[in-house]
Tab-separated table of C-alpha atoms and ligand atoms in Angstrom:
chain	number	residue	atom	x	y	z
A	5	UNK	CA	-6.633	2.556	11.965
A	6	UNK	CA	-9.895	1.571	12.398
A	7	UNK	CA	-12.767	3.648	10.803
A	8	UNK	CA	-14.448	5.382	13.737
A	9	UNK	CA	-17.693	5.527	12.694
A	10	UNK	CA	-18.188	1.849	12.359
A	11	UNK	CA	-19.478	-0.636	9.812
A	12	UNK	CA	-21.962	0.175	6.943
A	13	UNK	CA	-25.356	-1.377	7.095
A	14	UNK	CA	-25.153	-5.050	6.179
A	15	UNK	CA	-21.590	-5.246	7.129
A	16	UNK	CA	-20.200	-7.227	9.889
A	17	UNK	CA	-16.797	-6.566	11.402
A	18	UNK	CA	-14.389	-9.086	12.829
A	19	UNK	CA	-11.719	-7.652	14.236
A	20	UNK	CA	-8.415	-9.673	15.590
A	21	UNK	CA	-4.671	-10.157	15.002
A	22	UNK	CA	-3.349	-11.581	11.595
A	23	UNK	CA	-1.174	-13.764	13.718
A	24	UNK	CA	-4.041	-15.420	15.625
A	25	UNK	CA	-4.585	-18.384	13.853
A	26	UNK	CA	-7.965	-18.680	15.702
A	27	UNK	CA	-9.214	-15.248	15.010
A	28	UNK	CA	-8.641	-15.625	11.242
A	29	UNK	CA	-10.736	-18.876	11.636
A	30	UNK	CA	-13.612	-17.530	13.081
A	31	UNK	CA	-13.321	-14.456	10.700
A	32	UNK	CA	-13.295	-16.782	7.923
A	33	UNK	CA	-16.300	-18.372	8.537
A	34	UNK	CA	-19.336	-17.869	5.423
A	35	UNK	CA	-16.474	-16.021	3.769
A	36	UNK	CA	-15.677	-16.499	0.201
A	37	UNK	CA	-13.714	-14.083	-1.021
A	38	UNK	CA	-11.032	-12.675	1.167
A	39	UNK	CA	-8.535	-9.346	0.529
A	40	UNK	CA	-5.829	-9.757	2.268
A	41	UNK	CA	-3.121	-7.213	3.616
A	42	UNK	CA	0.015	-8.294	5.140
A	43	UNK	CA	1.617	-5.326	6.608
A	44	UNK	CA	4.289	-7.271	8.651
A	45	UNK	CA	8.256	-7.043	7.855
A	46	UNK	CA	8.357	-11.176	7.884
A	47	UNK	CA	6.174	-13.520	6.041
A	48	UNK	CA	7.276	-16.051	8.724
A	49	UNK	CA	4.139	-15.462	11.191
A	50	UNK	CA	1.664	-15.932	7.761
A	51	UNK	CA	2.072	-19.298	7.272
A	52	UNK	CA	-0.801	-19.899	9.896
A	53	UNK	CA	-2.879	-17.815	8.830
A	54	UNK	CA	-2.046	-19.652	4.911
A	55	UNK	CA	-3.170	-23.019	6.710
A	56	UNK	CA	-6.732	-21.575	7.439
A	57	UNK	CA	-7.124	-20.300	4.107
A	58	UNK	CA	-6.399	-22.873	2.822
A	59	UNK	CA	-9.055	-24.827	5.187
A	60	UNK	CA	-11.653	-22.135	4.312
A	61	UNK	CA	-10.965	-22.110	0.337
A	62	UNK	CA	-11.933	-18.518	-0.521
A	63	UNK	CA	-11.268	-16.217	-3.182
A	64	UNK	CA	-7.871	-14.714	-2.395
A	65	UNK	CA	-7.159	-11.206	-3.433
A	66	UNK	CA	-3.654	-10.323	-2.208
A	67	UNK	CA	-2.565	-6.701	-2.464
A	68	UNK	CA	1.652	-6.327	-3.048
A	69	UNK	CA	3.633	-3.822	-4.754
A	70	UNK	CA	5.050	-3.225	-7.954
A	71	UNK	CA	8.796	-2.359	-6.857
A	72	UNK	CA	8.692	-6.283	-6.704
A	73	UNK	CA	10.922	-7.773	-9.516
A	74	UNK	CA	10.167	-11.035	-10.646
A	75	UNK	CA	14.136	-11.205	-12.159
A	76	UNK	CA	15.900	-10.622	-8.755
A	77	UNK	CA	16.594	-13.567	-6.431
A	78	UNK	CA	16.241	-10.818	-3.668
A	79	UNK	CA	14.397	-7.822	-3.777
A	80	UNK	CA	15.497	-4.238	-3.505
A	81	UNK	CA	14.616	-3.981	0.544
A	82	UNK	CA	12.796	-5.606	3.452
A	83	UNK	CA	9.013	-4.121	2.839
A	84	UNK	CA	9.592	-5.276	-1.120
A	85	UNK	CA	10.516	-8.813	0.201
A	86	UNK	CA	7.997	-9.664	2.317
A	87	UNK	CA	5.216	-9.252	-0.885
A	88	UNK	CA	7.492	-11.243	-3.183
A	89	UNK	CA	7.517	-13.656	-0.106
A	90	UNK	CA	3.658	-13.374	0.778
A	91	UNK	CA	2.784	-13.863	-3.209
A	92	UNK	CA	5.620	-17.355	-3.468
A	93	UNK	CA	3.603	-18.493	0.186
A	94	UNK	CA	0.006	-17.853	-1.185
A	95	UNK	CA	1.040	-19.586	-4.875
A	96	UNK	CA	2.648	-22.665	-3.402
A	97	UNK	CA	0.106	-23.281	-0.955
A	98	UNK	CA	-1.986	-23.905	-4.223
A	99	UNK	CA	-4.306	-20.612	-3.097
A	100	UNK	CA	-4.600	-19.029	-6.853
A	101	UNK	CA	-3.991	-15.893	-5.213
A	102	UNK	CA	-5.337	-12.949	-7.549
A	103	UNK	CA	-2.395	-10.239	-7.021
A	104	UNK	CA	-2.495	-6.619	-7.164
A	105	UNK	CA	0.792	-4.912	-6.616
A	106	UNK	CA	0.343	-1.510	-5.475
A	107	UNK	CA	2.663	1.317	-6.494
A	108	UNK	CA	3.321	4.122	-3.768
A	109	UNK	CA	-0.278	4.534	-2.003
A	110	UNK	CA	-1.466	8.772	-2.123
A	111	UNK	CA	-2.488	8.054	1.645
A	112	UNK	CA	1.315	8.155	2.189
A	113	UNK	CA	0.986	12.081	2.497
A	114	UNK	CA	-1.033	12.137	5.422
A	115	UNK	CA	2.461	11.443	7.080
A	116	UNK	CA	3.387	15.178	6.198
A	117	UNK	CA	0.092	16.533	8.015
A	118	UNK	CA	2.248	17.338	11.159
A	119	UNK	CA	4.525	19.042	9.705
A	120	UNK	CA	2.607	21.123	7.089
A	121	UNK	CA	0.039	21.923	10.382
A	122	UNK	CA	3.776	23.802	11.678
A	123	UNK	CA	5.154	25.267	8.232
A	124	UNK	CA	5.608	25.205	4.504
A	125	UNK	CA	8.403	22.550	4.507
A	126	UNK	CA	8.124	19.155	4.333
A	127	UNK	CA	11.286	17.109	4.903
A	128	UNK	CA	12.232	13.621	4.655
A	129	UNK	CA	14.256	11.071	3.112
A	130	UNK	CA	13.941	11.469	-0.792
A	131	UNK	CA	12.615	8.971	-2.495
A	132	UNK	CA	12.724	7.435	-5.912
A	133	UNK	CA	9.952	8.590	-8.566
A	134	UNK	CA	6.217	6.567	-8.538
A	135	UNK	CA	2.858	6.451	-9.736
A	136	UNK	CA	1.866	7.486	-7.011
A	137	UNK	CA	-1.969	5.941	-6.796
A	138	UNK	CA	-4.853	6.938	-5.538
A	139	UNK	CA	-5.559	4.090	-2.714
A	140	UNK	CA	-9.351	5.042	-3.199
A	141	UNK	CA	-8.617	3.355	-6.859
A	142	UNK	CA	-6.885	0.341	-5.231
A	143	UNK	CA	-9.840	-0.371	-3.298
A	144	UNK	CA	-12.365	-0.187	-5.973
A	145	UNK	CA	-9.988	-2.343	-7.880
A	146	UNK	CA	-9.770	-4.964	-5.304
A	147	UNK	CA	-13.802	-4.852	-4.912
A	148	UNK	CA	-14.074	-5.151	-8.668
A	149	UNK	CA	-11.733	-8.311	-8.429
A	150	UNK	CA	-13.761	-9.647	-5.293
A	151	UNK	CA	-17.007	-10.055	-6.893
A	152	UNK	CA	-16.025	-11.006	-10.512
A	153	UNK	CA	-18.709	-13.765	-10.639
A	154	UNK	CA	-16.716	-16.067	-13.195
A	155	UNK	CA	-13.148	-15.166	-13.353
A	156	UNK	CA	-12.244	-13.388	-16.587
A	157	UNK	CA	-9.093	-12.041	-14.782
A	158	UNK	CA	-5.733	-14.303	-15.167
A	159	UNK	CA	-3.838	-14.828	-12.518
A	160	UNK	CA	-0.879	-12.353	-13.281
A	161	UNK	CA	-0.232	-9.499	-11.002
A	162	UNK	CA	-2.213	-6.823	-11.540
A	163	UNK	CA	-0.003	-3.759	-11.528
A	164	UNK	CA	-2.368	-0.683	-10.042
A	165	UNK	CA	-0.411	2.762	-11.023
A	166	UNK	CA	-1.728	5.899	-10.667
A	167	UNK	CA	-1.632	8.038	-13.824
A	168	UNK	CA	1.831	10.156	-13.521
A	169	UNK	CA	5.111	9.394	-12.014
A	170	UNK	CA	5.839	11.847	-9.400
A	171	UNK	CA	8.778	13.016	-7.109
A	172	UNK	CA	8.200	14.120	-3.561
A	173	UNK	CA	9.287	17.473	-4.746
A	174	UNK	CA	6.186	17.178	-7.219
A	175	UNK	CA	3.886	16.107	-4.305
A	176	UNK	CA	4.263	18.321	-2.055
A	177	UNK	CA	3.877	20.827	-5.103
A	178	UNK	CA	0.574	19.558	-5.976
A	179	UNK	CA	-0.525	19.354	-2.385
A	180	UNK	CA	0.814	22.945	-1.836
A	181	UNK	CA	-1.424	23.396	-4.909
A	182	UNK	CA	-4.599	22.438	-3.216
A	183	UNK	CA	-4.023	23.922	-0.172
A	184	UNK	CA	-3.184	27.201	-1.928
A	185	UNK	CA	0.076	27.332	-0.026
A	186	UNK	CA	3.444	27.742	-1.787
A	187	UNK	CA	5.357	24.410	-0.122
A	188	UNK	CA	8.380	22.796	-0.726
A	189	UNK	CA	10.061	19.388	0.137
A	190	UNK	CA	13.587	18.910	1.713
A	191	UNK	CA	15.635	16.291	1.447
A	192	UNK	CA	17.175	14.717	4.953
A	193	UNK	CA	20.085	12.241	4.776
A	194	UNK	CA	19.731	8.394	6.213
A	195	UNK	CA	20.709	9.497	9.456
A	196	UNK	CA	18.733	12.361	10.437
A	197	UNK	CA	15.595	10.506	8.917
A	198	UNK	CA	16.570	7.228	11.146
A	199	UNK	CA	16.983	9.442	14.588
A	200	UNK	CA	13.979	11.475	13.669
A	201	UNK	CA	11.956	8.313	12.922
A	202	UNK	CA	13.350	6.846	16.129
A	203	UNK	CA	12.572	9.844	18.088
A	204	UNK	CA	9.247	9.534	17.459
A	205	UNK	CA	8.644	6.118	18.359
A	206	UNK	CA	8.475	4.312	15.507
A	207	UNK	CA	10.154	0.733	15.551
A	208	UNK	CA	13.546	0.277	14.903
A	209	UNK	CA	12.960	-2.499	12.228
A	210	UNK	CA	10.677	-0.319	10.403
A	211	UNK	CA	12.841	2.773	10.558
A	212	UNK	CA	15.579	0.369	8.913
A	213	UNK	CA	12.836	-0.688	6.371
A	214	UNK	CA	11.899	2.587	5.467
A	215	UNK	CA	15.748	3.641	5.201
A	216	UNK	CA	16.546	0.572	2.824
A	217	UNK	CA	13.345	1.657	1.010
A	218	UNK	CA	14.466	5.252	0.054
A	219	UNK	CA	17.772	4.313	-0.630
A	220	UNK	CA	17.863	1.015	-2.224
A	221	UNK	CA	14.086	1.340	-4.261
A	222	UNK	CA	14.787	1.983	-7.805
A	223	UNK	CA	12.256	4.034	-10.153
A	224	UNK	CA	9.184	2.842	-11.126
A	225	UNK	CA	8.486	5.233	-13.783
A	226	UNK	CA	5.767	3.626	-16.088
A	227	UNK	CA	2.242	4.125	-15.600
A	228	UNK	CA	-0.438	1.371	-16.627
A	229	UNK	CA	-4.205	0.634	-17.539
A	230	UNK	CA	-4.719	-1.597	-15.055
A	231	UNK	CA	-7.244	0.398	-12.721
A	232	UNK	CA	-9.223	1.438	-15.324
A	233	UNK	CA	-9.339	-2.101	-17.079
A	234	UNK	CA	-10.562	-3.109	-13.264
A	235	UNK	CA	-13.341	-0.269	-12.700
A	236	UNK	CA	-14.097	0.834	-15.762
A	237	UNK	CA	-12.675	4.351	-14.407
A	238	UNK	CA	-8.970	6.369	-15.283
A	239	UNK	CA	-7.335	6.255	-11.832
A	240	UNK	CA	-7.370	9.516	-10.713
A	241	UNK	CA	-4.379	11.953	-9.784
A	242	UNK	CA	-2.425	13.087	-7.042
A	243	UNK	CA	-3.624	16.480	-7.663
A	244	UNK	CA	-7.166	15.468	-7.138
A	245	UNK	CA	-6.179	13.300	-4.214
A	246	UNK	CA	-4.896	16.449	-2.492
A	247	UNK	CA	-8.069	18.539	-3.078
A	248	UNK	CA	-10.442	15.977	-1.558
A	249	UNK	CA	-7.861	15.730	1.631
A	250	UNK	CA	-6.951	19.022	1.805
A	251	UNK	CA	-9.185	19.458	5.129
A	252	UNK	CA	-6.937	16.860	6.893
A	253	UNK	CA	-3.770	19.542	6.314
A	254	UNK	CA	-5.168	22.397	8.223
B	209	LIG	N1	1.835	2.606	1.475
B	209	LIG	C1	2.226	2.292	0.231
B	209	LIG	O1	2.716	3.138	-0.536
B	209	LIG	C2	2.071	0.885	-0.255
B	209	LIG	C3	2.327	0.570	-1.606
B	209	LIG	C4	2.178	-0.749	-2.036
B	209	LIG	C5	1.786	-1.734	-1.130
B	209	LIG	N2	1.545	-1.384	0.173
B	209	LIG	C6	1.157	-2.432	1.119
B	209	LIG	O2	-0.182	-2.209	1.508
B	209	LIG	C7	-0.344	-2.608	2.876
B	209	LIG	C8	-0.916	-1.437	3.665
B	209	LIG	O3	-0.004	-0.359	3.546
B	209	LIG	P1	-0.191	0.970	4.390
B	209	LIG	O4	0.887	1.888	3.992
B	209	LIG	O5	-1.620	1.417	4.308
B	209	LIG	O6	0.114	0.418	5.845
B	209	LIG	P2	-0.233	1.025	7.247
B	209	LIG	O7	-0.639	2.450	7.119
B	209	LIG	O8	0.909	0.666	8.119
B	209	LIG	O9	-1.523	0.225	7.693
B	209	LIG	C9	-1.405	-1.098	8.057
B	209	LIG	C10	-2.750	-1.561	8.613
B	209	LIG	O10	-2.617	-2.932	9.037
B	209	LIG	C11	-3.075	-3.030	10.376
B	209	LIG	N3	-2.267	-4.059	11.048
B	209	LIG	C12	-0.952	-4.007	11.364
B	209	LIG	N4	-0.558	-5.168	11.930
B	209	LIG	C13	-1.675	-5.945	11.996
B	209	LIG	C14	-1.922	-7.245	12.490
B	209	LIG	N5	-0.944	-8.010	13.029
B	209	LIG	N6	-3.192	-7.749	12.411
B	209	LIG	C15	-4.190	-6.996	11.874
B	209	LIG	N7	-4.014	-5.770	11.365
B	209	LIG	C16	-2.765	-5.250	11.428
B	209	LIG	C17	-2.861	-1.662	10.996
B	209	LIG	O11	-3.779	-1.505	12.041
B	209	LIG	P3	-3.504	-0.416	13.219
B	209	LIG	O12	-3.544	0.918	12.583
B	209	LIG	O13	-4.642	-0.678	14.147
B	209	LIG	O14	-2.153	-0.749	13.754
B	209	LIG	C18	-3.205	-0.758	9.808
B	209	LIG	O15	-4.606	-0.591	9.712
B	209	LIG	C19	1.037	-3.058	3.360
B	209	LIG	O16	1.147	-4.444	3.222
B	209	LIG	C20	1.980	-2.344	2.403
B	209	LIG	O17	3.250	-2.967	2.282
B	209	LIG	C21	1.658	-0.104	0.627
């Protein structure tokens, strides 16, 4: 979503469609460095957008995930595939693309705000343990990698973690925590979380997405130094996350 109060001082926004090959263009014009997001289920529709980059020859900073395994020939589900497909298009279009794979973003939570708002349950498909990170860390990591004047940074994936590796069970602890509210997370199976997802709207190749994510993700239950190598800081907790959002749960 777009941040309602508009762009800082000094900033200019331009604001189109990933897909429009002529809206990139004109957003890539006295750009050098670009940090790019591909939040589409196919990497198909990027390969126009690849062209221009390649045209505009920026810095490209290209955030993916670490459930990505380099080993597989396919990877664990859809959303996992499309960032081991973005990173192959990016490389092989000769783009150096700096990568940062993302483990599970905090932000995530805010998709339990509804139902915390109605009770002290939050239920969902379970979900593998992560490092859960603080996307406030990812951010500064992808600034610090933006404006690296010469590039002391190789080119291997970056792998941004936050500092524990956390169940939803946990979560929903530590947010219960900060909101000084005893809550507790409940498991759904497949189907009621694909007819509830459905229900409310969401798109059915999402919902099948997200189903072959909590199913078919495995573990990722290391934690790394790689934020604070970026910003000079220790990525922060969930538990700290939570405090600073607890507004957004009431
Ligand atoms: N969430 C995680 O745990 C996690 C972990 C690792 C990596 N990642 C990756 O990080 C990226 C962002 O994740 P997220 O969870 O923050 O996703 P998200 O909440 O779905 O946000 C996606 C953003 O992309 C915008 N967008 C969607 N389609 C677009 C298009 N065709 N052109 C321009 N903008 C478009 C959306 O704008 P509107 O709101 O206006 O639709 C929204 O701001 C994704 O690529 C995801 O796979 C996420």
């Amino acid at each position: 979503m777009r941040d309602q109060t508009g762009p800082r001082p000094g900033v200019e926004w331009a604001v189109g469609d990933l897909t429009d090959a002529a809206a990139v263009r004109a957003a890539l014009v006295g750009i050098d460095a670009v940090f790019l997001i591909w939040p589409l289920l196919d990497s198909a529709p990027a390969h126009d957008l690849v062209t221009e980059l390649v045209a505009a020859a920026p810095r490209v900073v290209y955030l993916s995930s670490t459930a990505i395994d380099d080993e597989a020939a396919r990877q664990s589900d859809p959303i996992v595939q499309v960032h081991a497909d973005m990173e192959a298009l990016l490389r092989n279009a000769g783009l150096r693309p700096l990568v940062l794979r993302s483990d599970t973003l905090a932000s995530n939570a805010r998709g339990w705000a509804p139902q915390l708002r109605a009770g002290d349950v939050v239920s969902g498909p379970d979900m593998a343990r992560t490092a859960v990170v603080d996307e406030r860390d990812v951010a500064d990591a992808a600034v610090a990698v933006l404006l690296a004047q010469h590039n002391p940074l190789d080119y291997e994936p970056h792998l941004l973690t936050g500092p524990e590796v956390l169940s939803r069970t946990d979560q929903v602890a530590l947010l219960g925590a900060a909101l000084r509210r005893r809550l507790r997370f409940q498991a759904v199976t497949a189907d009621v979380a694909r007819s509830r997802m459905l229900t409310d709207g969401r798109p059915e190749r999402l919902v099948e997405a997200l189903i072959a994510a909590s199913m078919r993700r495995p573990e990722s239950n290391h934690t790394t130094d790689h934020i604070e190598r970026l910003t000079g800081r220790p990525a922060g907790t969930f538990a700290r996350w939570a405090v600073d959002h607890a507004a957004e749960f009431s």
